[in-house]
Amino acid sequence: MAAYAVRGTAGFGGQTVAVPLLTLMLPITAVVPAVTVLTALSSVVHWMRDWSNIAWREIARLMPFTLLGVLAGLYLFDRFEPRTLTRALGIFVMLYACFALLTASRPVAAPSRLLRPLGPMLSAVAGAIGTVFGAGAGPLYVIYLTALRLEKDCFRVTITTILTFQAVVRVVGYWRLGFYDGSALWVIAAGFPMMLIGTRLGHYLGARIDQRRFNLGVGALLLVIGAGLFLK
């Protein structure tokens, strides 16, 4: 619930909280595919409310490179042992937490002169990272979209749409590789009502919470979780 409250507030970040927390208790090979399904489902509320604000031109520009990254990520996710993936996730989450704490007050934006070549590169890396770790793709899209200076609602629903398209492709890939076993389906069933509540809570908090304090809190939480995963 807390993870999707984060996503409802910021437009991204739900998987970055949900995947590490659940991986402390469950195998990463069940958690990542399950949370990917829940993330795709949680986007329906965003689309119903803000469909007209989506920046479709930017999505069309980024998606081909995102798909290439997803394919590379699926290969890596299938090749590595769960323990290796879990420890790598711990390191990644701690690095992400440091990034979140350092940029809590001032989001990072791509320089305008590098915007066009940097967008495809960030999209490909986001696709690969999101597929391997089930999290962390959002901030890379944020760097690009922030430089475009999109209006707040447009920004939030656009990044949600990109992440959802990525999630749908990942779901197909995980399914083809056989990762939707009993454990993954149990996580989906148990997490679905919590996802609905968290999404509604995130929409309520979005206009009421101080964004800097929110980012600092999420960063501090992830730093602790990442350390736990590395030591697991």
Short mmCIF file of C-alpha atoms in Angstrom, two decimals:
data_model
loop_
_atom_site.label_atom_id
_atom_site.label_comp_id
_atom_site.label_asym_id
_atom_site.label_seq_id
_atom_site.Cartn_x
_atom_site.Cartn_y
_atom_site.Cartn_z
CA MET A 1 0.00 0.00 0.00
CA ALA A 2 2.81 2.41 0.91
CA ALA A 3 4.59 1.69 -2.37
CA TYR A 4 1.59 2.61 -4.52
CA ALA A 5 0.88 5.65 -2.39
CA VAL A 6 4.37 6.78 -3.44
CA ARG A 7 3.53 6.08 -7.07
CA GLY A 8 0.20 7.88 -6.86
CA THR A 9 1.92 10.92 -5.37
CA ALA A 10 4.89 11.20 -7.74
CA GLY A 11 3.80 9.26 -10.85
CA PHE A 12 6.68 6.80 -10.39
CA GLY A 13 8.64 5.10 -7.61
CA GLY A 14 6.09 2.49 -6.50
CA GLN A 15 8.18 -0.44 -7.69
CA THR A 16 11.32 1.06 -6.13
CA VAL A 17 9.65 0.72 -2.72
CA ALA A 18 7.60 -2.46 -3.27
CA VAL A 19 10.26 -4.69 -4.83
CA PRO A 20 12.99 -4.25 -2.18
CA LEU A 21 10.51 -4.59 0.72
CA LEU A 22 8.96 -7.79 -0.63
CA THR A 23 12.34 -9.23 -1.63
CA LEU A 24 13.37 -9.15 2.03
CA MET A 25 10.76 -11.91 2.55
CA LEU A 26 10.18 -13.55 -0.86
CA PRO A 27 12.30 -14.70 -3.84
CA ILE A 28 13.16 -11.86 -6.23
CA THR A 29 12.15 -14.07 -9.18
CA ALA A 30 8.57 -14.06 -7.83
CA VAL A 31 8.48 -10.46 -6.60
CA VAL A 32 9.63 -8.65 -9.75
CA PRO A 33 7.12 -10.29 -12.16
CA ALA A 34 4.26 -9.88 -9.64
CA VAL A 35 4.93 -6.21 -8.87
CA THR A 36 5.19 -5.52 -12.60
CA VAL A 37 1.60 -6.74 -13.04
CA LEU A 38 0.37 -4.63 -10.11
CA THR A 39 2.12 -1.56 -11.51
CA ALA A 40 0.41 -1.95 -14.87
CA LEU A 41 -2.98 -2.32 -13.17
CA SER A 42 -2.43 0.71 -10.95
CA SER A 43 -2.05 2.94 -14.01
CA VAL A 44 -5.71 2.58 -14.99
CA VAL A 45 -6.71 5.19 -12.40
CA HIS A 46 -4.14 7.66 -13.74
CA TRP A 47 -5.34 7.19 -17.32
CA MET A 48 -9.01 7.60 -16.45
CA ARG A 49 -8.29 10.94 -14.81
CA ASP A 50 -5.56 12.48 -17.02
CA TRP A 51 -5.78 10.75 -20.43
CA SER A 52 -5.94 14.04 -22.34
CA ASN A 53 -2.66 15.27 -20.81
CA ILE A 54 -0.39 12.48 -22.11
CA ALA A 55 2.54 13.67 -24.27
CA TRP A 56 2.18 10.99 -26.94
CA ARG A 57 4.94 12.39 -29.18
CA GLU A 58 7.57 11.90 -26.46
CA ILE A 59 6.31 8.39 -25.71
CA ALA A 60 6.59 7.44 -29.39
CA ARG A 61 10.16 8.78 -29.45
CA LEU A 62 11.28 6.84 -26.38
CA MET A 63 9.47 3.51 -26.64
CA PRO A 64 11.59 1.75 -29.32
CA PHE A 65 14.70 2.23 -27.19
CA THR A 66 12.86 1.19 -24.04
CA LEU A 67 11.87 -2.07 -25.74
CA LEU A 68 15.50 -2.80 -26.64
CA GLY A 69 16.45 -2.29 -22.99
CA VAL A 70 13.65 -4.59 -21.81
CA LEU A 71 14.86 -7.39 -24.09
CA ALA A 72 18.40 -7.06 -22.71
CA GLY A 73 17.02 -7.02 -19.16
CA LEU A 74 14.96 -10.18 -19.70
CA TYR A 75 18.08 -12.00 -20.86
CA LEU A 76 19.99 -10.96 -17.72
CA PHE A 77 17.06 -11.70 -15.38
CA ASP A 78 16.85 -15.24 -16.74
CA ARG A 79 20.60 -15.89 -16.65
CA PHE A 80 21.58 -14.86 -13.11
CA GLU A 81 20.91 -16.75 -9.87
CA PRO A 82 18.25 -15.27 -7.51
CA ARG A 83 20.84 -14.69 -4.74
CA THR A 84 23.07 -12.73 -7.13
CA LEU A 85 20.09 -10.67 -8.29
CA THR A 86 19.04 -9.97 -4.68
CA ARG A 87 22.48 -8.67 -3.64
CA ALA A 88 22.75 -6.64 -6.83
CA LEU A 89 19.31 -5.18 -6.06
CA GLY A 90 20.56 -4.20 -2.60
CA ILE A 91 23.50 -2.29 -4.07
CA PHE A 92 21.28 -0.68 -6.70
CA VAL A 93 18.69 0.42 -4.12
CA MET A 94 21.36 1.99 -1.90
CA LEU A 95 22.78 3.92 -4.87
CA TYR A 96 19.27 4.99 -5.84
CA ALA A 97 18.60 6.12 -2.26
CA CYS A 98 21.73 8.29 -2.28
CA PHE A 99 20.60 9.80 -5.58
CA ALA A 100 17.13 10.49 -4.15
CA LEU A 101 18.57 12.17 -1.05
CA LEU A 102 20.99 14.33 -3.06
CA THR A 103 18.30 15.47 -5.52
CA ALA A 104 15.40 15.83 -3.05
CA SER A 105 15.35 19.60 -3.41
CA ARG A 106 16.43 19.97 -7.02
CA PRO A 107 15.49 17.34 -9.66
CA VAL A 108 18.18 16.53 -12.20
CA ALA A 109 17.40 17.61 -15.78
CA ALA A 110 19.28 16.83 -18.97
CA PRO A 111 21.10 19.77 -20.62
CA SER A 112 18.99 21.06 -23.49
CA ARG A 113 21.79 20.63 -26.04
CA LEU A 114 22.03 16.90 -25.17
CA LEU A 115 18.31 16.31 -24.90
CA ARG A 116 17.66 14.45 -28.16
CA PRO A 117 20.62 12.04 -28.08
CA LEU A 118 20.33 11.50 -24.33
CA GLY A 119 16.64 10.54 -24.39
CA PRO A 120 17.10 7.25 -26.34
CA MET A 121 20.12 6.27 -24.24
CA LEU A 122 18.31 6.86 -20.95
CA SER A 123 15.27 4.97 -22.26
CA ALA A 124 17.31 1.89 -23.15
CA VAL A 125 19.07 1.87 -19.77
CA ALA A 126 15.73 2.38 -18.00
CA GLY A 127 14.23 -0.58 -19.83
CA ALA A 128 17.10 -2.85 -18.82
CA ILE A 129 17.27 -1.70 -15.18
CA GLY A 130 13.50 -1.87 -14.73
CA THR A 131 13.40 -5.41 -16.09
CA VAL A 132 16.30 -6.80 -14.04
CA PHE A 133 15.48 -5.12 -10.72
CA GLY A 134 11.77 -4.41 -11.17
CA ALA A 135 12.48 -0.81 -10.16
CA GLY A 136 14.59 2.26 -10.82
CA ALA A 137 13.47 3.06 -14.36
CA GLY A 138 11.41 6.10 -13.37
CA PRO A 139 14.22 8.50 -12.38
CA LEU A 140 15.95 8.02 -15.74
CA TYR A 141 12.80 9.06 -17.58
CA VAL A 142 12.43 11.93 -15.09
CA ILE A 143 15.83 13.34 -16.10
CA TYR A 144 14.65 13.55 -19.71
CA LEU A 145 11.07 14.67 -19.14
CA THR A 146 12.06 17.31 -16.58
CA ALA A 147 14.17 19.03 -19.24
CA LEU A 148 11.07 19.27 -21.46
CA ARG A 149 9.36 21.39 -18.76
CA LEU A 150 6.05 19.60 -19.03
CA GLU A 151 3.10 20.81 -16.98
CA LYS A 152 2.74 18.85 -13.69
CA ASP A 153 -0.26 16.69 -14.63
CA CYS A 154 1.17 16.07 -18.10
CA PHE A 155 4.50 15.04 -16.59
CA ARG A 156 2.93 12.64 -14.11
CA VAL A 157 0.60 10.87 -16.52
CA THR A 158 3.22 10.73 -19.28
CA ILE A 159 5.80 9.00 -17.13
CA THR A 160 3.10 6.68 -15.81
CA THR A 161 2.16 5.74 -19.37
CA ILE A 162 5.77 5.06 -20.40
CA LEU A 163 6.32 2.85 -17.36
CA THR A 164 3.06 1.01 -18.03
CA PHE A 165 3.97 0.24 -21.64
CA GLN A 166 7.32 -1.01 -20.35
CA ALA A 167 5.54 -3.11 -17.70
CA VAL A 168 3.23 -4.76 -20.26
CA VAL A 169 6.19 -5.86 -22.37
CA ARG A 170 7.99 -7.12 -19.28
CA VAL A 171 4.93 -9.13 -18.20
CA VAL A 172 4.88 -10.90 -21.56
CA GLY A 173 8.60 -11.59 -21.27
CA TYR A 174 8.42 -12.92 -17.72
CA TRP A 175 5.49 -15.13 -18.72
CA ARG A 176 7.36 -16.56 -21.71
CA LEU A 177 10.31 -17.34 -19.42
CA GLY A 178 8.04 -19.14 -16.92
CA PHE A 179 8.28 -16.81 -13.91
CA TYR A 180 4.54 -16.65 -13.15
CA ASP A 181 4.42 -19.60 -10.78
CA GLY A 182 2.35 -20.02 -7.62
CA SER A 183 4.44 -17.60 -5.56
CA ALA A 184 4.13 -14.78 -8.10
CA LEU A 185 0.37 -15.29 -8.46
CA TRP A 186 -0.02 -15.25 -4.66
CA VAL A 187 1.80 -11.89 -4.47
CA ILE A 188 -0.49 -10.47 -7.19
CA ALA A 189 -3.65 -11.64 -5.42
CA ALA A 190 -2.55 -10.39 -2.01
CA GLY A 191 -1.18 -7.11 -3.34
CA PHE A 192 -4.10 -6.09 -5.56
CA PRO A 193 -6.38 -4.60 -2.85
CA MET A 194 -3.39 -2.89 -1.21
CA MET A 195 -2.46 -1.41 -4.59
CA LEU A 196 -5.95 0.08 -5.01
CA ILE A 197 -5.90 1.64 -1.54
CA GLY A 198 -2.36 2.97 -1.99
CA THR A 199 -3.15 4.52 -5.36
CA ARG A 200 -6.14 6.39 -3.95
CA LEU A 201 -4.09 7.53 -0.96
CA GLY A 202 -1.33 8.78 -3.27
CA HIS A 203 -3.79 10.91 -5.24
CA TYR A 204 -5.05 12.42 -1.99
CA LEU A 205 -1.53 13.18 -0.72
CA GLY A 206 -0.17 14.45 -4.05
CA ALA A 207 -1.43 18.02 -3.61
CA ARG A 208 -0.97 18.14 0.17
CA ILE A 209 2.49 16.80 0.98
CA ASP A 210 5.76 18.74 0.85
CA GLN A 211 7.68 17.15 -2.04
CA ARG A 212 11.15 17.70 -0.55
CA ARG A 213 10.29 16.01 2.76
CA PHE A 214 8.53 13.25 0.87
CA ASN A 215 11.63 12.58 -1.28
CA LEU A 216 13.92 12.64 1.77
CA GLY A 217 11.72 10.14 3.60
CA VAL A 218 11.61 7.74 0.65
CA GLY A 219 15.39 8.01 0.19
CA ALA A 220 16.13 7.26 3.85
CA LEU A 221 13.77 4.27 3.84
CA LEU A 222 15.37 2.82 0.71
CA LEU A 223 18.87 3.21 2.13
CA VAL A 224 17.94 0.96 5.06
CA ILE A 225 16.12 -1.56 2.84
CA GLY A 226 19.02 -1.72 0.38
CA ALA A 227 21.45 -2.54 3.18
CA GLY A 228 19.13 -5.32 4.35
CA LEU A 229 18.96 -6.84 0.88
CA PHE A 230 22.73 -6.77 0.44
CA LEU A 231 23.19 -8.58 3.75
CA LYS A 232 20.35 -11.04 3.20
#
